[in-house]
Amino acid sequence: MNRQFDVDLTSFNTLGLRSRARELVVFDDAARLPALQALVEQAGAFFVLGGGSNVVLSGQVDPLVIKVQSRGIRLLETRDDAHIVEAQAGEVWHDFVGHCLEQGWPGLENLALIPGTVGAAPVQNIGAYGVELEQRVHSVLAWNFRQARLVELPAADCGFSYRDSRFKHDPAGTWLIVAVRFALPRPWTPVLDYPDLRQRSALAGTADARAIFEAVCQIRRQKLPDPAVLGNAGSFFKNPVVPQVQRDALREQWPGLVSYELGQGLCKLAAGWLIDQCGWKGRRDGSVGVHERQALVLVNHGGANAQDIERLAQSIRADVRRRYGVELEQEPVRVV
Ligand code: EPU
């Protein structure tokens, strides 16, 4: 296996935080899983790195870093109700979405331009513009290091919920996602409910997945910074879920509050709005700051480390708590 020691991870995380790994091993072939098992047993602890777009890395990462670079996409089956497509974990998510469209397998276009890899997508159940990954997953193929075997977890066993899955909660050191199998719906129907898409009259009544793909790319480019230009990890906080009564009370005091009803007496609040209203949008604190067009996105202006970004996050959380009595939860995974 390709093992490297004292590796600079600064360019392997999209926030661009200064970080080094004690040891890094590249995983690019499922045939190497038994060898990887032995390495993990020796190391004791490991951390899986995909595109590095949803992590806050500390200066020194002690667990063995497994860098996933396995590639391959294949159509497994064309069923009456779905194309079943398998992608290896190291495939770049956005390229995979584009490839599916080219092959005539639509269904992921609303998730265009999300940074990261296919293998990372189920961990946080990525979602955008009205589609969440869980709606398109058939199963996840994952190596279980506790049992030293490959298992296929049907979507229903993945514990998916908003930006969450069992892969975040099962004991650390259990899983390495090896491949994801998608069920891309047949017949395909466009999902255009999200306000940003509904407002685009050019899309009204469209039956063109490519047009939706392009529109989503355009919206994201307008609102979200490109990590290659300005370090960031997308939304730094989840949109908090609160009881409807709490939302109603807040709305009386703050009529502009943006929220979505989830049913069962629960509402999701737009964290971006809360942070924006606290005056954080575009603010800078040394090497870190809040993006000027999207208050949910924290950015690294250059040279920041995990402490810098977390100090800023703490200040934002404290302000939102003081003003609205709402607790914000960090979205990217913290790696120490
Ligand atoms: N808003 C503000 N100020 C801001 C940002 C947002 O007032 O600075 C308001 C907007 O005007 C809008 C509402 O808040 O009324 C929601 O904003 P937006 O539609 O931009 O979506 P979001 O809730 O900020 C979520 C996801 C994004 C995803 C978009 C589109 C989370 C944590 N974030 O953002 O996901 O792209 O919806 O579906 O759920 C990510 O997870 O990294 C991510 C970018």
Coordinates of C-alpha atoms and ligand atoms in Angstrom, one line a residue:
M1 CA 0.0 0.0 0.0
N2 CA 1.1 3.6 -0.6
R3 CA 2.1 4.8 2.9
Q4 CA 3.4 8.3 3.5
F5 CA 4.6 9.9 6.7
D6 CA 4.3 13.5 8.1
V7 CA 2.1 14.6 5.2
D8 CA 0.9 18.2 4.7
L9 CA -2.9 18.2 4.6
T10 CA -3.4 21.9 3.9
S11 CA -4.3 21.4 0.3
F12 CA -6.4 18.3 1.1
N13 CA -9.1 20.2 3.0
T14 CA -11.2 22.8 1.3
L15 CA -11.1 25.2 4.2
G16 CA -7.3 25.2 3.6
L17 CA -6.6 24.9 7.4
R18 CA -2.9 24.3 8.2
S19 CA -2.7 20.6 9.2
R20 CA -0.3 17.6 9.0
A21 CA -1.0 13.9 9.2
R22 CA 1.3 11.6 11.1
E23 CA 0.6 8.9 8.5
L24 CA -1.4 8.8 5.3
V25 CA -2.3 5.8 3.2
V26 CA -4.0 5.9 -0.2
F27 CA -6.9 3.6 -0.8
D28 CA -7.7 3.1 -4.5
D29 CA -8.6 -0.6 -4.9
A30 CA -11.1 -2.8 -3.0
A31 CA -8.8 -5.7 -3.4
R32 CA -6.5 -4.0 -0.9
L33 CA -9.1 -4.0 1.9
P34 CA -7.6 -6.9 3.8
A35 CA -4.2 -5.2 3.7
L36 CA -5.8 -2.0 4.9
Q37 CA -7.5 -3.9 7.8
A38 CA -4.1 -5.0 9.0
L39 CA -2.8 -1.5 8.8
V40 CA -5.7 -0.1 10.8
E41 CA -5.4 -2.8 13.5
Q42 CA -1.8 -1.7 13.8
A43 CA -2.6 2.0 13.9
G44 CA -5.5 1.7 16.3
A45 CA -7.5 4.7 15.0
F46 CA -8.1 6.1 11.6
F47 CA -9.9 8.9 9.8
V48 CA -11.3 8.7 6.3
L49 CA -10.5 11.7 4.0
G50 CA -12.4 12.1 0.7
G51 CA -12.5 15.6 -0.9
G52 CA -11.9 17.2 2.5
S53 CA -14.8 19.5 2.0
N54 CA -16.7 18.8 5.3
V55 CA -13.9 18.6 7.8
V56 CA -12.2 20.9 10.3
L57 CA -8.7 19.4 10.7
S58 CA -6.5 20.1 13.7
G59 CA -2.9 21.1 13.3
Q60 CA -1.7 17.6 13.9
V61 CA -3.9 14.6 12.9
D62 CA -2.8 11.6 14.9
P63 CA -5.1 8.8 13.6
L64 CA -4.0 7.1 10.4
V65 CA -5.5 9.1 7.5
I66 CA -7.1 6.9 4.7
K67 CA -7.2 9.0 1.6
V68 CA -9.9 7.5 -0.7
Q69 CA -9.1 7.6 -4.4
S70 CA -10.9 4.6 -5.8
R71 CA -12.6 5.2 -9.2
G72 CA -15.2 3.5 -11.4
I73 CA -18.9 4.0 -12.4
R74 CA -21.1 1.3 -13.8
L75 CA -24.7 0.6 -14.5
L76 CA -25.7 -2.5 -12.6
E77 CA -29.3 -2.8 -13.7
T78 CA -32.1 -1.0 -15.6
R79 CA -35.3 -1.7 -13.7
D80 CA -38.8 -0.5 -14.6
D81 CA -38.6 2.0 -11.8
A82 CA -34.9 2.9 -11.7
H83 CA -31.4 2.8 -13.1
I84 CA -29.2 1.2 -10.5
V85 CA -25.8 2.8 -10.8
E86 CA -22.7 2.0 -8.7
A87 CA -19.9 4.5 -8.1
Q88 CA -16.7 3.9 -6.2
A89 CA -16.1 6.1 -3.2
G90 CA -13.2 8.2 -4.6
E91 CA -15.2 9.5 -7.6
V92 CA -15.6 13.3 -7.5
W93 CA -19.2 14.0 -6.7
H94 CA -19.9 16.7 -9.3
D95 CA -18.2 14.8 -12.1
F96 CA -20.3 11.8 -11.2
V97 CA -23.5 13.8 -11.4
G98 CA -22.4 15.1 -14.9
H99 CA -21.5 11.6 -16.0
C100 CA -24.9 10.3 -15.0
L101 CA -26.7 13.0 -17.1
E102 CA -24.5 12.2 -20.1
Q103 CA -25.4 8.5 -19.9
G104 CA -29.2 9.4 -19.7
W105 CA -29.6 8.6 -16.0
P106 CA -31.0 11.8 -14.5
G107 CA -32.0 12.3 -10.9
L108 CA -29.0 13.9 -9.2
E109 CA -29.0 17.2 -11.1
N110 CA -30.3 19.2 -8.1
L111 CA -27.1 18.1 -6.3
A112 CA -24.7 19.5 -8.9
L113 CA -21.5 21.3 -7.8
I114 CA -21.5 20.0 -4.2
P115 CA -17.9 19.6 -3.4
G116 CA -16.5 16.3 -2.2
T117 CA -16.5 12.7 -3.2
V118 CA -19.2 10.0 -3.7
G119 CA -18.0 8.1 -0.6
A120 CA -18.5 11.2 1.6
A121 CA -21.9 12.0 0.3
P122 CA -23.9 9.5 2.5
V123 CA -22.0 10.4 5.7
Q124 CA -23.7 13.8 5.9
N125 CA -26.6 12.9 3.6
I126 CA -25.8 15.8 1.3
G127 CA -28.8 17.8 0.1
A128 CA -29.6 20.9 -1.9
Y129 CA -32.4 22.5 -3.9
G130 CA -35.1 20.1 -2.8
V131 CA -33.3 16.8 -3.1
E132 CA -31.5 14.9 -0.4
L133 CA -29.1 12.1 -1.1
E134 CA -31.2 9.5 0.9
Q135 CA -33.9 9.8 -1.7
R136 CA -31.5 8.5 -4.4
V137 CA -29.5 5.9 -2.5
H138 CA -30.2 2.2 -3.2
S139 CA -27.5 0.9 -0.8
V140 CA -24.0 1.6 0.5
L141 CA -21.1 -0.9 0.2
A142 CA -18.9 -0.4 3.3
W143 CA -16.0 -2.3 4.9
N144 CA -16.7 -3.0 8.6
F145 CA -13.3 -2.9 10.4
R146 CA -14.8 -4.5 13.5
Q147 CA -15.9 -7.6 11.6
A148 CA -13.2 -7.4 8.8
R149 CA -15.8 -7.8 6.1
L150 CA -17.6 -5.9 3.3
V151 CA -21.3 -5.4 3.8
E152 CA -24.1 -3.9 1.7
L153 CA -26.3 -1.6 3.8
P154 CA -29.7 -0.9 2.2
A155 CA -30.6 2.8 2.4
A156 CA -33.1 2.1 5.1
D157 CA -30.3 0.8 7.3
C158 CA -28.1 3.9 6.9
G159 CA -29.9 6.0 9.5
F160 CA -30.4 8.9 7.2
S161 CA -31.9 12.2 8.4
Y162 CA -31.1 15.9 7.7
R163 CA -27.3 16.2 7.2
D164 CA -26.9 13.0 9.3
S165 CA -26.4 9.2 9.0
R166 CA -25.3 6.3 11.1
F167 CA -21.8 6.8 9.6
K168 CA -21.5 9.9 11.9
H169 CA -22.7 8.0 15.0
D170 CA -21.6 4.4 14.9
P171 CA -18.4 3.9 17.0
A172 CA -15.4 5.6 15.4
G173 CA -13.3 3.2 13.5
T174 CA -16.2 1.0 12.2
W175 CA -16.8 2.0 8.6
L176 CA -15.0 2.8 5.4
I177 CA -17.5 3.5 2.6
V178 CA -16.2 1.7 -0.5
A179 CA -19.0 2.4 -3.1
V180 CA -22.5 3.8 -3.3
R181 CA -25.3 2.3 -5.3
F182 CA -27.9 4.8 -6.5
A183 CA -31.5 4.2 -7.6
L184 CA -32.1 6.9 -10.2
P185 CA -35.9 7.1 -10.8
R186 CA -37.6 6.0 -14.0
P187 CA -39.6 7.8 -15.2
W188 CA -37.6 10.9 -14.1
T189 CA -39.6 13.9 -12.9
P190 CA -38.0 17.3 -12.3
V191 CA -37.8 18.7 -8.7
L192 CA -38.4 22.4 -8.9
D193 CA -40.0 23.2 -5.6
Y194 CA -37.1 25.1 -4.0
P195 CA -37.7 28.9 -4.1
D196 CA -34.4 29.6 -6.0
L197 CA -35.5 27.2 -8.8
R198 CA -39.2 28.1 -8.8
Q199 CA -38.3 31.7 -9.4
R200 CA -36.5 30.8 -12.7
S201 CA -39.3 31.1 -15.3
A202 CA -37.0 29.5 -17.9
L203 CA -37.4 26.2 -15.9
A204 CA -41.2 26.3 -15.7
G205 CA -42.5 23.1 -17.0
T206 CA -39.1 21.9 -18.1
A207 CA -38.4 18.3 -18.8
D208 CA -34.7 18.8 -19.2
A209 CA -32.5 17.6 -16.4
R210 CA -29.5 19.3 -18.0
A211 CA -31.2 22.7 -17.7
I212 CA -31.8 22.1 -14.0
F213 CA -28.1 21.0 -13.6
E214 CA -27.0 24.3 -15.3
A215 CA -29.4 26.4 -13.2
V216 CA -28.2 24.8 -9.9
C217 CA -24.5 25.4 -11.0
Q218 CA -25.3 29.0 -11.7
I219 CA -27.1 29.6 -8.4
R220 CA -24.4 28.0 -6.4
R221 CA -21.7 30.0 -8.2
Q222 CA -23.5 33.2 -7.4
K223 CA -24.1 32.4 -3.7
L224 CA -21.2 30.2 -2.6
P225 CA -17.5 30.8 -2.7
D226 CA -15.3 28.4 -4.8
P227 CA -13.0 26.6 -2.3
A228 CA -10.2 26.8 -4.9
V229 CA -10.3 30.6 -4.6
L230 CA -11.5 31.1 -1.0
G231 CA -11.2 28.3 1.6
N232 CA -14.5 27.1 2.9
A233 CA -16.5 24.0 3.9
G234 CA -19.9 25.0 2.6
S235 CA -22.5 25.6 5.3
F236 CA -20.7 25.7 8.6
F237 CA -23.9 25.2 10.6
K238 CA -27.0 23.1 10.2
N239 CA -30.3 24.8 9.9
P240 CA -31.7 24.3 13.5
V241 CA -34.9 22.3 14.1
V242 CA -37.1 23.8 16.8
P243 CA -40.7 23.2 18.0
Q244 CA -43.3 25.1 16.0
V245 CA -44.4 27.0 19.2
Q246 CA -40.9 28.4 19.6
R247 CA -40.8 29.4 15.9
D248 CA -44.2 31.1 16.3
A249 CA -43.0 33.1 19.3
L250 CA -39.8 34.1 17.5
R251 CA -41.8 35.1 14.5
E252 CA -43.9 37.4 16.6
Q253 CA -40.8 39.3 17.7
W254 CA -39.0 38.9 14.3
P255 CA -41.6 38.9 11.5
G256 CA -38.9 38.4 8.8
L257 CA -37.7 35.0 10.3
V258 CA -37.2 32.4 7.5
S259 CA -38.5 29.0 8.4
Y260 CA -39.9 25.8 6.9
E261 CA -42.5 23.5 8.4
L262 CA -41.4 19.9 8.8
G263 CA -44.6 18.4 10.2
Q264 CA -45.1 16.8 13.6
G265 CA -44.9 20.2 15.3
L266 CA -41.4 20.9 14.1
C267 CA -39.8 23.7 12.1
K268 CA -36.5 24.3 10.5
L269 CA -35.0 27.8 10.8
A270 CA -32.7 29.3 8.2
A271 CA -29.4 29.6 10.2
G272 CA -28.1 31.9 7.4
W273 CA -30.8 34.4 8.2
L274 CA -30.2 34.3 11.9
I275 CA -26.5 34.8 11.5
D276 CA -27.0 37.5 8.9
Q277 CA -29.4 39.4 11.2
C278 CA -26.8 39.3 13.9
G279 CA -24.7 41.4 11.6
W280 CA -22.1 38.8 10.8
K281 CA -22.3 38.6 7.0
G282 CA -19.0 39.8 5.4
R283 CA -17.3 40.3 8.8
R284 CA -13.7 39.4 9.1
D285 CA -11.7 38.4 12.2
G286 CA -8.0 38.2 11.3
S287 CA -7.4 35.3 8.9
V288 CA -11.1 34.0 9.0
G289 CA -14.5 35.5 8.3
V290 CA -18.1 35.1 7.2
H291 CA -18.7 35.1 3.5
E292 CA -20.1 38.3 2.1
R293 CA -23.0 36.6 0.1
Q294 CA -23.9 33.7 2.4
A295 CA -23.7 34.0 6.2
L296 CA -23.8 30.2 6.7
V297 CA -20.3 29.9 5.1
L298 CA -17.2 30.6 7.1
V299 CA -14.1 31.3 5.1
N300 CA -10.3 31.2 5.5
H301 CA -8.7 34.3 4.0
G302 CA -5.3 32.6 4.3
G303 CA -3.1 30.9 6.9
A304 CA -5.9 30.0 9.4
N305 CA -5.9 26.9 11.6
A306 CA -8.7 25.0 13.4
Q307 CA -8.6 27.3 16.5
D308 CA -9.1 30.4 14.3
I309 CA -12.2 29.1 12.6
E310 CA -13.6 27.6 15.8
R311 CA -13.1 30.8 17.8
L312 CA -15.2 32.6 15.1
A313 CA -17.8 29.9 15.1
Q314 CA -18.1 30.2 18.9
S315 CA -18.7 34.0 18.7
I316 CA -21.4 33.5 16.1
R317 CA -23.1 30.8 18.1
A318 CA -23.0 33.0 21.2
D319 CA -24.6 35.9 19.4
V320 CA -27.4 33.7 17.9
R321 CA -28.1 32.2 21.3
R322 CA -28.2 35.6 23.0
R323 CA -30.5 37.1 20.5
Y324 CA -32.8 34.2 19.4
G325 CA -32.3 31.6 22.2
V326 CA -31.4 29.1 19.4
E327 CA -28.5 26.7 19.5
L328 CA -26.5 26.3 16.3
E329 CA -24.8 23.0 15.6
Q330 CA -21.6 22.7 13.6
E331 CA -21.9 20.8 10.4
P332 CA -18.4 19.8 9.3
V333 CA -16.7 17.0 11.2
R334 CA -14.0 18.0 13.7
V335 CA -10.8 15.8 13.3
V336 CA -8.2 15.8 16.0
Ligands
EPU1 N1 -30.4 33.9 4.2 C1 -30.2 35.2 4.6 N2 -28.8 35.6 4.7 C2 -27.8 34.7 4.4 C3 -28.1 33.4 3.9 C4 -29.4 33.0 3.8 O1 -31.1 36.0 4.9 O2 -26.7 35.2 4.5 C5 -31.8 33.5 4.0 C6 -32.1 33.4 2.5 O3 -32.6 34.6 2.0 C7 -33.2 32.3 2.4 C8 -32.9 31.4 3.6 O4 -32.0 32.2 4.5 O5 -34.5 32.9 2.7 C9 -32.3 30.1 3.2 O6 -31.1 30.4 2.4 P1 -30.6 29.4 1.2 O7 -31.7 29.1 0.3 O8 -29.4 30.1 0.6 O9 -30.3 28.1 1.9 P2 -29.6 27.7 3.3 O10 -30.6 27.3 4.2 O11 -28.7 28.9 3.6 C10 -29.2 25.2 2.6 C11 -28.1 24.2 2.7 C12 -27.1 24.4 1.6 C13 -27.9 24.2 0.3 C14 -29.0 25.2 0.2 C15 -29.9 25.0 -1.0 C16 -27.9 23.6 5.1 C17 -27.0 23.7 6.3 N3 -27.5 24.3 4.0 O12 -28.6 26.5 2.8 O13 -26.2 23.3 1.7 O14 -27.0 24.3 -0.8 O15 -29.9 25.1 1.4 O16 -30.7 23.8 -0.8 O17 -28.8 22.8 5.1 C18 -24.0 22.8 2.6 O18 -24.6 21.9 3.3 O19 -22.8 22.9 2.6 C19 -24.8 23.7 1.7 C20 -24.3 24.6 1.0

